[in-house]
JSON list of C-alpha atoms in Angstrom, two decimals:
[
{"chain": "A", "resi": 9, "resn": "ALA", "atom": "CA", "xyz": [-9.73, 20.25, 0.71]},
{"chain": "A", "resi": 10, "resn": "PRO", "atom": "CA", "xyz": [-6.17, 18.93, 0.54]},
{"chain": "A", "resi": 11, "resn": "GLN", "atom": "CA", "xyz": [-5.27, 16.12, 2.90]},
{"chain": "A", "resi": 12, "resn": "PRO", "atom": "CA", "xyz": [-2.82, 17.11, 5.66]},
{"chain": "A", "resi": 13, "resn": "THR", "atom": "CA", "xyz": [0.54, 15.36, 5.85]},
{"chain": "A", "resi": 14, "resn": "LEU", "atom": "CA", "xyz": [0.31, 12.75, 8.58]},
{"chain": "A", "resi": 15, "resn": "THR", "atom": "CA", "xyz": [3.03, 11.59, 10.93]},
{"chain": "A", "resi": 16, "resn": "PHE", "atom": "CA", "xyz": [1.07, 8.44, 11.81]},
{"chain": "A", "resi": 17, "resn": "ALA", "atom": "CA", "xyz": [-1.12, 5.93, 10.02]},
{"chain": "A", "resi": 18, "resn": "PRO", "atom": "CA", "xyz": [-4.76, 6.54, 10.92]},
{"chain": "A", "resi": 19, "resn": "LEU", "atom": "CA", "xyz": [-7.12, 3.60, 11.45]},
{"chain": "A", "resi": 20, "resn": "GLY", "atom": "CA", "xyz": [-9.27, 4.69, 8.52]},
{"chain": "A", "resi": 21, "resn": "MET", "atom": "CA", "xyz": [-7.42, 5.73, 5.36]},
{"chain": "A", "resi": 22, "resn": "ARG", "atom": "CA", "xyz": [-8.53, 7.27, 2.10]},
{"chain": "A", "resi": 23, "resn": "LEU", "atom": "CA", "xyz": [-7.12, 5.89, -1.13]},
{"chain": "A", "resi": 24, "resn": "THR", "atom": "CA", "xyz": [-4.00, 8.07, -1.32]},
{"chain": "A", "resi": 25, "resn": "HIS", "atom": "CA", "xyz": [-2.97, 7.27, 2.25]},
{"chain": "A", "resi": 26, "resn": "ALA", "atom": "CA", "xyz": [-3.79, 3.57, 1.89]},
{"chain": "A", "resi": 27, "resn": "ALA", "atom": "CA", "xyz": [-1.64, 3.31, -1.24]},
{"chain": "A", "resi": 28, "resn": "SER", "atom": "CA", "xyz": [1.21, 5.26, 0.35]},
{"chain": "A", "resi": 29, "resn": "TYR", "atom": "CA", "xyz": [0.96, 3.08, 3.45]},
{"chain": "A", "resi": 30, "resn": "VAL", "atom": "CA", "xyz": [1.89, 0.00, 1.42]},
{"chain": "A", "resi": 31, "resn": "GLY", "atom": "CA", "xyz": [4.31, 1.92, -0.81]},
{"chain": "A", "resi": 32, "resn": "VAL", "atom": "CA", "xyz": [2.55, 1.80, -4.17]},
{"chain": "A", "resi": 33, "resn": "SER", "atom": "CA", "xyz": [0.69, 4.15, -6.49]},
{"chain": "A", "resi": 34, "resn": "THR", "atom": "CA", "xyz": [-3.07, 4.58, -6.20]},
{"chain": "A", "resi": 35, "resn": "GLY", "atom": "CA", "xyz": [-3.46, 2.79, -9.54]},
{"chain": "A", "resi": 36, "resn": "LYS", "atom": "CA", "xyz": [-1.51, -0.24, -8.33]},
{"chain": "A", "resi": 37, "resn": "PHE", "atom": "CA", "xyz": [-3.39, -0.25, -5.02]},
{"chain": "A", "resi": 38, "resn": "ASN", "atom": "CA", "xyz": [-6.74, -0.14, -6.86]},
{"chain": "A", "resi": 39, "resn": "GLY", "atom": "CA", "xyz": [-5.58, -3.07, -9.00]},
{"chain": "A", "resi": 40, "resn": "TRP", "atom": "CA", "xyz": [-4.76, -5.05, -5.88]},
{"chain": "A", "resi": 41, "resn": "VAL", "atom": "CA", "xyz": [-8.21, -4.23, -4.46]},
{"chain": "A", "resi": 42, "resn": "LYS", "atom": "CA", "xyz": [-9.86, -5.38, -7.69]},
{"chain": "A", "resi": 43, "resn": "ASP", "atom": "CA", "xyz": [-7.97, -8.67, -7.76]},
{"chain": "A", "resi": 44, "resn": "GLY", "atom": "CA", "xyz": [-8.59, -9.30, -4.05]},
{"chain": "A", "resi": 45, "resn": "ARG", "atom": "CA", "xyz": [-5.03, -8.86, -2.77]},
{"chain": "A", "resi": 46, "resn": "MET", "atom": "CA", "xyz": [-6.04, -5.76, -0.80]},
{"chain": "A", "resi": 47, "resn": "PRO", "atom": "CA", "xyz": [-9.31, -5.34, 1.11]},
{"chain": "A", "resi": 48, "resn": "LYS", "atom": "CA", "xyz": [-12.30, -3.50, -0.27]},
{"chain": "A", "resi": 49, "resn": "PRO", "atom": "CA", "xyz": [-13.09, -0.13, 1.28]},
{"chain": "A", "resi": 50, "resn": "PHE", "atom": "CA", "xyz": [-16.20, 0.81, 3.21]},
{"chain": "A", "resi": 51, "resn": "LYS", "atom": "CA", "xyz": [-18.15, 4.06, 3.46]},
{"chain": "A", "resi": 52, "resn": "VAL", "atom": "CA", "xyz": [-18.83, 6.20, 6.50]},
{"chain": "A", "resi": 53, "resn": "ASP", "atom": "CA", "xyz": [-20.99, 9.28, 5.85]},
{"chain": "A", "resi": 54, "resn": "GLY", "atom": "CA", "xyz": [-20.10, 9.03, 2.16]},
{"chain": "A", "resi": 55, "resn": "ILE", "atom": "CA", "xyz": [-16.34, 8.88, 2.81]},
{"chain": "A", "resi": 56, "resn": "VAL", "atom": "CA", "xyz": [-14.58, 5.86, 1.29]},
{"chain": "A", "resi": 57, "resn": "LEU", "atom": "CA", "xyz": [-12.13, 4.39, 3.78]},
{"chain": "A", "resi": 58, "resn": "TRP", "atom": "CA", "xyz": [-9.81, 1.42, 4.18]},
{"chain": "A", "resi": 59, "resn": "ASP", "atom": "CA", "xyz": [-9.21, -0.12, 7.60]},
{"chain": "A", "resi": 60, "resn": "ARG", "atom": "CA", "xyz": [-5.48, -0.01, 8.38]},
{"chain": "A", "resi": 61, "resn": "ASN", "atom": "CA", "xyz": [-5.65, -3.32, 10.23]},
{"chain": "A", "resi": 62, "resn": "ASP", "atom": "CA", "xyz": [-7.20, -5.03, 7.18]},
{"chain": "A", "resi": 63, "resn": "ILE", "atom": "CA", "xyz": [-4.44, -3.58, 5.00]},
{"chain": "A", "resi": 64, "resn": "ASP", "atom": "CA", "xyz": [-1.80, -4.89, 7.43]},
{"chain": "A", "resi": 65, "resn": "ILE", "atom": "CA", "xyz": [-3.25, -8.40, 7.22]},
{"chain": "A", "resi": 66, "resn": "ALA", "atom": "CA", "xyz": [-3.55, -8.30, 3.41]},
{"chain": "A", "resi": 67, "resn": "PHE", "atom": "CA", "xyz": [0.00, -7.01, 3.04]},
{"chain": "A", "resi": 68, "resn": "SER", "atom": "CA", "xyz": [1.33, -9.78, 5.28]},
{"chain": "A", "resi": 69, "resn": "GLU", "atom": "CA", "xyz": [-0.48, -12.32, 3.11]},
{"chain": "A", "resi": 70, "resn": "LEU", "atom": "CA", "xyz": [1.24, -10.90, 0.00]},
{"chain": "A", "resi": 71, "resn": "ARG", "atom": "CA", "xyz": [4.51, -11.79, 1.65]},
{"chain": "A", "resi": 72, "resn": "ASP", "atom": "CA", "xyz": [3.29, -15.30, 2.40]},
{"chain": "A", "resi": 73, "resn": "GLU", "atom": "CA", "xyz": [2.81, -16.01, -1.32]},
{"chain": "A", "resi": 74, "resn": "ASP", "atom": "CA", "xyz": [5.68, -17.72, -3.11]},
{"chain": "A", "resi": 75, "resn": "ASN", "atom": "CA", "xyz": [7.08, -14.42, -4.32]},
{"chain": "A", "resi": 76, "resn": "GLN", "atom": "CA", "xyz": [10.32, -13.88, -2.44]},
{"chain": "A", "resi": 77, "resn": "TYR", "atom": "CA", "xyz": [12.74, -11.83, -4.53]},
{"chain": "A", "resi": 78, "resn": "ASP", "atom": "CA", "xyz": [16.30, -13.13, -4.56]},
{"chain": "A", "resi": 79, "resn": "GLY", "atom": "CA", "xyz": [17.70, -10.89, -7.31]},
{"chain": "A", "resi": 80, "resn": "VAL", "atom": "CA", "xyz": [19.33, -7.50, -7.25]},
{"chain": "A", "resi": 81, "resn": "ASP", "atom": "CA", "xyz": [17.22, -4.43, -7.96]},
{"chain": "A", "resi": 82, "resn": "LEU", "atom": "CA", "xyz": [19.19, -3.05, -10.89]},
{"chain": "A", "resi": 83, "resn": "GLU", "atom": "CA", "xyz": [17.37, 0.29, -10.91]},
{"chain": "A", "resi": 84, "resn": "PHE", "atom": "CA", "xyz": [18.10, 0.82, -7.21]},
{"chain": "A", "resi": 85, "resn": "THR", "atom": "CA", "xyz": [21.74, -0.19, -7.72]},
{"chain": "A", "resi": 86, "resn": "LYS", "atom": "CA", "xyz": [22.02, 2.28, -10.60]},
{"chain": "A", "resi": 87, "resn": "LEU", "atom": "CA", "xyz": [20.61, 5.07, -8.42]},
{"chain": "A", "resi": 88, "resn": "LEU", "atom": "CA", "xyz": [23.13, 4.29, -5.69]},
{"chain": "A", "resi": 89, "resn": "GLU", "atom": "CA", "xyz": [25.99, 4.51, -8.17]},
{"chain": "A", "resi": 90, "resn": "GLU", "atom": "CA", "xyz": [24.87, 8.00, -9.19]},
{"chain": "A", "resi": 91, "resn": "ILE", "atom": "CA", "xyz": [25.07, 9.34, -5.63]}
]
């Protein structure tokens, strides 16, 4: 069955919601899970879920890495010019 559109972030999230929560595609999110930057899921009654609180912590740790972006997002700037 299709997932309903949510107006809040549930504590337990399936893959599509977990990826959307951090603003990336499911493929990118899976890559981050595989390389350890995002938490691994767990199963409840056969349903694969990610804990929102674990995602929050992992996402904060991404920011703590030496990866601050000081440049200009050229694609975003180009989109703004088209509006």
